[in-house]
Short mmCIF file of C-alpha atoms in Angstrom, two decimals:
data_model
loop_
_atom_site.label_atom_id
_atom_site.label_comp_id
_atom_site.label_asym_id
_atom_site.label_seq_id
_atom_site.Cartn_x
_atom_site.Cartn_y
_atom_site.Cartn_z
CA MET A 1 5.28 12.45 9.96
CA THR A 2 2.27 14.26 9.88
CA SER A 3 -1.11 12.90 11.42
CA PRO A 4 -2.58 9.93 9.12
CA HIS A 5 -6.19 9.80 9.09
CA PHE A 6 -6.18 5.97 9.56
CA VAL A 7 -4.29 3.99 11.32
CA VAL A 8 -4.02 0.33 10.77
CA ILE A 9 -3.13 -1.75 13.40
CA GLY A 10 -1.82 -5.60 12.30
CA GLU A 11 0.60 -8.10 10.65
CA CYS A 12 2.27 -7.90 7.50
CA VAL A 13 2.96 -11.09 5.50
CA ALA A 14 5.31 -12.40 2.81
CA ASP A 15 2.61 -14.58 0.26
CA VAL A 16 4.58 -17.08 -1.43
CA VAL A 17 2.56 -17.69 -3.88
CA ARG A 18 2.73 -21.56 -5.26
CA THR A 19 1.01 -23.39 -7.97
CA ASP A 20 1.85 -26.42 -9.92
CA GLY A 21 4.46 -26.02 -12.78
CA ALA A 22 5.14 -22.63 -11.74
CA PRO A 23 8.07 -21.02 -10.07
CA ASP A 24 7.17 -19.63 -6.39
CA THR A 25 6.62 -15.88 -6.47
CA VAL A 26 6.34 -13.66 -3.47
CA HIS A 27 3.96 -11.00 -2.85
CA PRO A 28 3.49 -8.62 0.15
CA GLY A 29 0.66 -9.21 1.99
CA GLY A 30 -1.20 -9.56 5.21
CA SER A 31 -4.49 -8.26 5.47
CA PRO A 32 -3.83 -5.56 7.91
CA ALA A 33 -0.90 -4.11 5.94
CA ASN A 34 -3.06 -4.73 2.57
CA VAL A 35 -5.70 -2.34 3.78
CA ALA A 36 -3.18 0.28 4.77
CA TYR A 37 -1.89 0.11 1.52
CA GLY A 38 -5.31 0.11 -0.17
CA LEU A 39 -6.16 3.23 1.62
CA ALA A 40 -2.99 4.79 0.63
CA ARG A 41 -3.45 3.75 -2.89
CA LEU A 42 -7.21 5.53 -2.62
CA GLY A 43 -5.33 8.88 -1.55
CA LEU A 44 -5.86 8.78 2.31
CA PRO A 45 -3.37 9.60 4.48
CA ALA A 46 -3.11 5.99 6.22
CA ALA A 47 0.06 4.43 8.68
CA LEU A 48 0.24 0.85 9.58
CA LEU A 49 1.68 -0.12 12.96
CA THR A 50 3.14 -3.28 12.69
CA GLN A 51 6.02 -5.82 13.30
CA LEU A 52 8.76 -6.81 10.44
CA GLY A 53 12.24 -8.37 10.56
CA ASP A 54 15.62 -7.01 9.23
CA ASP A 55 15.27 -9.54 6.54
CA PRO A 56 14.94 -9.78 3.05
CA TYR A 57 10.94 -10.31 3.53
CA GLY A 58 10.69 -7.47 5.81
CA GLY A 59 12.55 -4.96 3.58
CA LEU A 60 10.35 -6.17 0.48
CA ILE A 61 6.91 -5.09 2.67
CA ARG A 62 8.29 -1.95 3.90
CA ALA A 63 9.33 -0.59 0.32
CA HIS A 64 6.35 -1.51 -1.00
CA LEU A 65 3.75 -0.21 1.69
CA GLU A 66 6.12 3.30 1.61
CA SER A 67 5.67 3.49 -2.47
CA ALA A 68 1.74 4.07 -1.85
CA GLY A 69 2.36 6.53 0.71
CA VAL A 70 1.49 4.24 3.86
CA ALA A 71 3.57 5.52 7.10
CA VAL A 72 4.91 1.98 8.55
CA LEU A 73 5.29 2.10 12.51
CA ALA A 74 7.61 -0.86 13.57
CA GLY A 75 9.56 -1.11 16.39
CA PRO A 76 13.07 -2.87 16.80
CA ALA A 77 13.71 -5.87 14.53
CA GLU A 78 16.27 -7.93 16.56
CA GLY A 79 15.23 -10.92 17.02
CA LEU A 80 11.93 -10.68 14.62
CA ARG A 81 11.31 -12.97 11.29
CA THR A 82 9.17 -11.34 9.32
CA PRO A 83 6.06 -13.61 8.86
CA SER A 84 4.99 -15.63 5.89
CA ALA A 85 2.62 -17.86 4.05
CA VAL A 86 2.57 -20.46 1.34
CA VAL A 87 -0.30 -19.66 -0.84
CA ARG A 88 -1.51 -22.50 -2.85
CA LEU A 89 -3.68 -21.74 -5.65
CA ASP A 90 -6.44 -23.66 -7.19
CA GLY A 91 -7.58 -23.93 -10.73
CA GLU A 92 -10.11 -21.41 -9.82
CA GLY A 93 -7.48 -18.88 -8.53
CA ARG A 94 -8.94 -19.50 -4.91
CA ALA A 95 -5.93 -18.98 -2.09
CA ARG A 96 -5.34 -21.66 0.42
CA TYR A 97 -2.76 -20.47 3.40
CA THR A 98 -0.12 -22.41 5.39
CA PHE A 99 1.28 -19.88 8.02
CA ASP A 100 4.46 -19.10 9.66
CA ILE A 101 3.80 -16.18 11.79
CA GLY A 102 4.32 -14.74 15.16
CA TRP A 103 2.56 -11.88 16.89
CA THR A 104 3.87 -10.14 19.79
CA LEU A 105 3.36 -6.67 19.48
CA PRO A 106 4.38 -4.46 22.85
CA ALA A 107 1.91 -2.42 24.67
CA GLY A 108 2.57 0.93 23.34
CA GLU A 109 1.08 4.42 22.40
CA LEU A 110 0.05 5.70 19.24
CA PRO A 111 2.76 8.88 17.99
CA HIS A 112 -0.32 11.14 16.71
CA PRO A 113 -3.85 10.96 17.50
CA PRO A 114 -5.97 8.85 14.76
CA GLY A 115 -9.13 9.88 12.87
CA HIS A 116 -9.83 6.23 12.69
CA LEU A 117 -8.30 2.88 13.60
CA HIS A 118 -8.52 -0.43 11.79
CA ILE A 119 -7.89 -3.67 13.32
CA GLY A 120 -8.31 -7.18 12.15
CA SER A 121 -7.04 -10.64 11.01
CA ILE A 122 -4.18 -12.67 13.28
CA ALA A 123 -3.35 -9.82 15.09
CA ALA A 124 -6.66 -9.27 17.11
CA VAL A 125 -6.82 -12.11 17.99
CA THR A 126 -3.71 -13.71 18.45
CA GLU A 127 -1.79 -13.48 22.01
CA PRO A 128 0.43 -12.07 23.07
CA GLY A 129 0.12 -8.94 20.74
CA ALA A 130 -3.71 -9.01 20.58
CA ALA A 131 -3.81 -7.45 23.92
CA SER A 132 -1.96 -4.53 23.06
CA VAL A 133 -4.13 -4.26 20.02
CA LEU A 134 -7.44 -4.22 21.78
CA ALA A 135 -5.72 -2.15 24.35
CA LEU A 136 -5.29 0.88 21.86
CA VAL A 137 -8.81 0.48 20.45
CA GLU A 138 -10.17 0.64 23.88
CA HIS A 139 -7.98 4.09 24.88
CA TRP A 140 -9.26 5.72 21.29
CA ARG A 141 -12.60 4.05 21.33
CA GLY A 142 -15.24 7.19 20.99
CA ARG A 143 -12.61 9.74 19.99
CA ALA A 144 -11.85 7.71 16.54
CA GLY A 145 -13.87 5.37 14.68
CA VAL A 146 -13.29 1.86 14.91
CA SER A 147 -13.46 -0.84 11.74
CA TYR A 148 -12.37 -4.30 12.04
CA ASP A 149 -12.07 -7.75 9.37
CA PRO A 150 -12.03 -10.60 11.44
CA ASN A 151 -10.07 -12.56 8.10
CA VAL A 152 -10.55 -15.82 9.58
CA ARG A 153 -7.61 -18.28 9.47
CA PRO A 154 -8.51 -21.67 11.16
CA ALA A 155 -5.13 -22.99 11.73
CA LEU A 156 -4.26 -20.38 13.54
CA LEU A 157 -7.56 -19.62 15.76
CA GLY A 158 -7.61 -23.09 18.24
CA GLY A 159 -11.14 -24.22 19.00
CA ARG A 160 -13.93 -22.38 17.28
CA ASP A 161 -15.51 -21.51 20.57
CA GLU A 162 -12.70 -19.20 21.82
CA ALA A 163 -12.22 -17.48 18.62
CA VAL A 164 -15.79 -16.93 18.41
CA ARG A 165 -15.51 -15.46 21.55
CA ARG A 166 -12.36 -13.21 20.77
CA VAL A 167 -14.19 -12.42 17.12
CA GLU A 168 -16.88 -10.90 19.32
CA ARG A 169 -15.33 -9.18 21.37
CA CYS A 170 -13.97 -6.90 18.37
CA VAL A 171 -16.93 -6.68 17.10
CA GLY A 172 -18.47 -4.74 19.84
CA LEU A 173 -15.78 -2.67 19.99
CA SER A 174 -16.16 -1.82 16.37
CA ASP A 175 -18.73 1.11 14.57
CA LEU A 176 -18.03 -1.15 11.18
CA VAL A 177 -17.27 -4.81 10.64
CA LYS A 178 -16.83 -6.76 7.28
CA ALA A 179 -16.62 -10.12 6.66
CA SER A 180 -16.64 -12.68 4.52
CA ASP A 181 -19.12 -15.89 3.89
CA GLU A 182 -16.06 -18.04 4.63
CA ASP A 183 -15.34 -16.14 7.80
CA LEU A 184 -18.88 -16.73 9.08
CA ALA A 185 -19.47 -20.15 7.68
CA TRP A 186 -16.38 -21.17 10.05
CA LEU A 187 -17.10 -19.22 13.12
CA TYR A 188 -21.05 -20.22 13.13
CA PRO A 189 -21.63 -23.11 11.19
CA GLY A 190 -24.64 -23.69 9.38
CA ARG A 191 -26.23 -20.35 10.35
CA ASP A 192 -27.20 -17.48 7.39
CA PRO A 193 -24.67 -15.12 6.81
CA GLU A 194 -27.15 -12.35 6.97
CA ASP A 195 -28.46 -13.93 10.59
CA VAL A 196 -25.19 -13.58 11.88
CA ALA A 197 -24.78 -10.18 10.39
CA ARG A 198 -27.42 -8.83 12.59
CA HIS A 199 -26.11 -10.59 15.80
CA TRP A 200 -23.11 -8.75 15.39
CA LEU A 201 -25.21 -5.54 15.23
CA GLY A 202 -26.32 -6.44 18.19
CA LEU A 203 -23.30 -6.50 20.00
CA GLY A 204 -22.55 -2.70 19.00
CA PRO A 205 -21.42 -1.49 15.37
CA ALA A 206 -23.25 0.76 13.43
CA THR A 207 -22.66 -1.29 10.04
CA VAL A 208 -21.79 -5.07 9.40
CA ALA A 209 -21.08 -5.62 5.69
CA VAL A 210 -20.35 -9.42 4.50
CA THR A 211 -19.01 -10.40 0.69
CA LEU A 212 -20.20 -13.25 -0.97
CA GLY A 213 -17.09 -14.23 -3.16
CA PRO A 214 -19.19 -14.52 -6.58
CA ASP A 215 -22.62 -13.48 -5.34
CA GLY A 216 -21.50 -10.04 -4.19
CA ALA A 217 -22.27 -8.64 -1.04
CA PHE A 218 -24.65 -7.01 1.20
CA ALA A 219 -24.39 -4.93 4.54
CA VAL A 220 -27.08 -4.02 7.41
CA THR A 221 -27.28 -1.17 9.69
CA ALA A 222 -28.14 -0.70 13.00
CA ASP A 223 -31.12 1.79 12.09
CA GLY A 224 -32.85 -0.58 9.66
CA ARG A 225 -31.27 -0.15 6.36
CA ARG A 226 -30.08 -3.14 4.36
CA SER A 227 -28.33 -2.86 0.69
CA GLU A 228 -26.81 -5.30 -1.49
CA VAL A 229 -24.61 -5.38 -4.76
CA PRO A 230 -23.96 -8.10 -7.22
CA ALA A 231 -20.34 -9.07 -8.32
CA ARG A 232 -18.75 -7.33 -11.24
CA PRO A 233 -17.57 -9.59 -13.83
CA VAL A 234 -13.93 -10.15 -14.10
CA GLU A 235 -11.78 -12.90 -14.98
CA VAL A 236 -10.21 -14.12 -12.27
CA ALA A 237 -6.32 -14.01 -12.05
CA ASP A 238 -6.38 -15.01 -8.09
CA THR A 239 -8.18 -13.80 -4.75
CA VAL A 240 -5.22 -13.05 -2.74
CA GLY A 241 -6.25 -9.30 -1.09
CA ALA A 242 -9.39 -9.08 -2.70
CA GLY A 243 -11.43 -8.74 0.60
CA ASP A 244 -8.75 -6.18 1.87
CA ALA A 245 -9.43 -4.26 -1.24
CA PHE A 246 -13.46 -4.30 -0.69
CA THR A 247 -12.44 -3.48 3.23
CA ALA A 248 -10.21 -0.17 2.01
CA ALA A 249 -12.61 0.79 -0.59
CA LEU A 250 -15.67 0.60 1.65
CA LEU A 251 -13.69 2.67 4.53
CA HIS A 252 -12.46 5.31 1.68
CA ALA A 253 -15.98 5.71 0.70
CA ARG A 254 -17.89 6.11 3.79
CA HIS A 255 -15.02 8.06 4.95
CA THR A 256 -15.77 10.35 1.84
CA GLY A 257 -19.46 10.50 2.19
CA ALA A 258 -20.42 8.22 0.13
CA GLY A 259 -24.02 6.15 0.77
CA LEU A 260 -24.40 2.85 1.54
CA ASP A 261 -25.36 1.89 -2.05
CA GLU A 262 -22.39 3.81 -3.58
CA ALA A 263 -19.97 2.57 -0.70
CA LEU A 264 -20.58 -0.95 -1.36
CA THR A 265 -20.62 -0.94 -5.38
CA ARG A 266 -17.03 1.11 -4.68
CA ALA A 267 -16.18 -1.94 -2.58
CA ALA A 268 -17.19 -4.61 -4.98
CA THR A 269 -15.67 -3.09 -8.05
CA ALA A 270 -12.34 -2.53 -6.28
CA ALA A 271 -12.47 -6.03 -5.25
CA ALA A 272 -13.08 -7.05 -8.72
CA LEU A 273 -9.94 -5.01 -9.99
CA THR A 274 -7.67 -6.70 -7.39
CA VAL A 275 -8.72 -10.57 -8.57
CA SER A 276 -8.27 -9.66 -11.81
CA ARG A 277 -4.53 -9.21 -11.76
CA PRO A 278 -1.97 -11.08 -9.69
CA GLY A 279 -1.31 -10.62 -5.36
CA ALA A 280 -2.75 -7.97 -3.50
CA ASN A 281 -2.67 -5.46 -5.73
CA PRO A 282 -5.28 -3.07 -5.33
CA PRO A 283 -6.79 -0.43 -7.61
CA ASP A 284 -5.95 3.55 -6.84
CA ALA A 285 -8.02 6.18 -7.27
CA ALA A 286 -8.22 7.03 -10.70
CA GLU A 287 -8.25 3.23 -11.51
CA LEU A 288 -11.00 2.99 -9.54
CA ALA A 289 -12.69 6.04 -10.41
CA ALA A 290 -12.59 4.96 -14.22
CA ALA A 291 -13.95 1.47 -13.53
CA LEU A 292 -16.65 2.96 -11.85
CA GLU A 293 -17.43 4.63 -14.78
CA ALA A 294 -17.33 2.25 -17.47
CA PRO A 295 -19.98 -0.51 -17.96
CA ALA A 296 -19.54 -3.93 -16.52
CA SER A 297 -18.97 -7.03 -18.82
CA ALA A 298 -18.73 -10.47 -18.55
CA PRO A 299 -15.26 -11.72 -18.78
CA ASN A 300 -13.94 -13.06 -21.90
#
């Protein structure tokens, strides 16, 4: 394998999507896996350090990732069951999750030096594997960029105070952090999202971006800049993977030298394309470019 620029560390999850009156469908998922897939779809060399079982779900996810060009770095599968989540969709396509997941990533080293590390979600805060994730970040920090998306799953986090401590440790190790307003509302009840974003800037990152669902997104930077974009109007199929598509497009845009305004626009457009179709199905580079050139229009 040639050295990838982006290395994502985190879980894969088989999303069993359940809606009333329809058969279950299974989509490859897991926030870090989705980000790695999204980066590769946009043409960036990407690898995913993860755990996969030797089972049908594991085979489905591996084939999905490799179809986009993601290099899957996974250890022995003996005794591992690929994590899964039942995803229930409400009438507006919004997803709620019930998890069957463990994260036991052993300590180890990466096979090639990364240009950028991305961490997030369950794998960054769930022991025993989280210790291995953070050890790798601490080892490479200063030699590689670091980004983080907490992608909060309250059912797996236990007490709020401990969750905030773990999340803020990850924020402090990162250069770029992306979160949703729902993440922030659970971690810091009653606080304004921008107030939290600026609090996080004080912990160390250069940029914090926050998605606001139908209200778009904003970002603030340590050097005093602020940018915001509206959500792109779209007919919603479901919201699965939208935040991860936003993250991947944001990282791609910043890697290719886009300014903050342009990067947010690209990210919001990638998220809109993803919610317009079922599952975590982010755009490739050609789709994103075409959407950026087309005028936004209200959904039918």
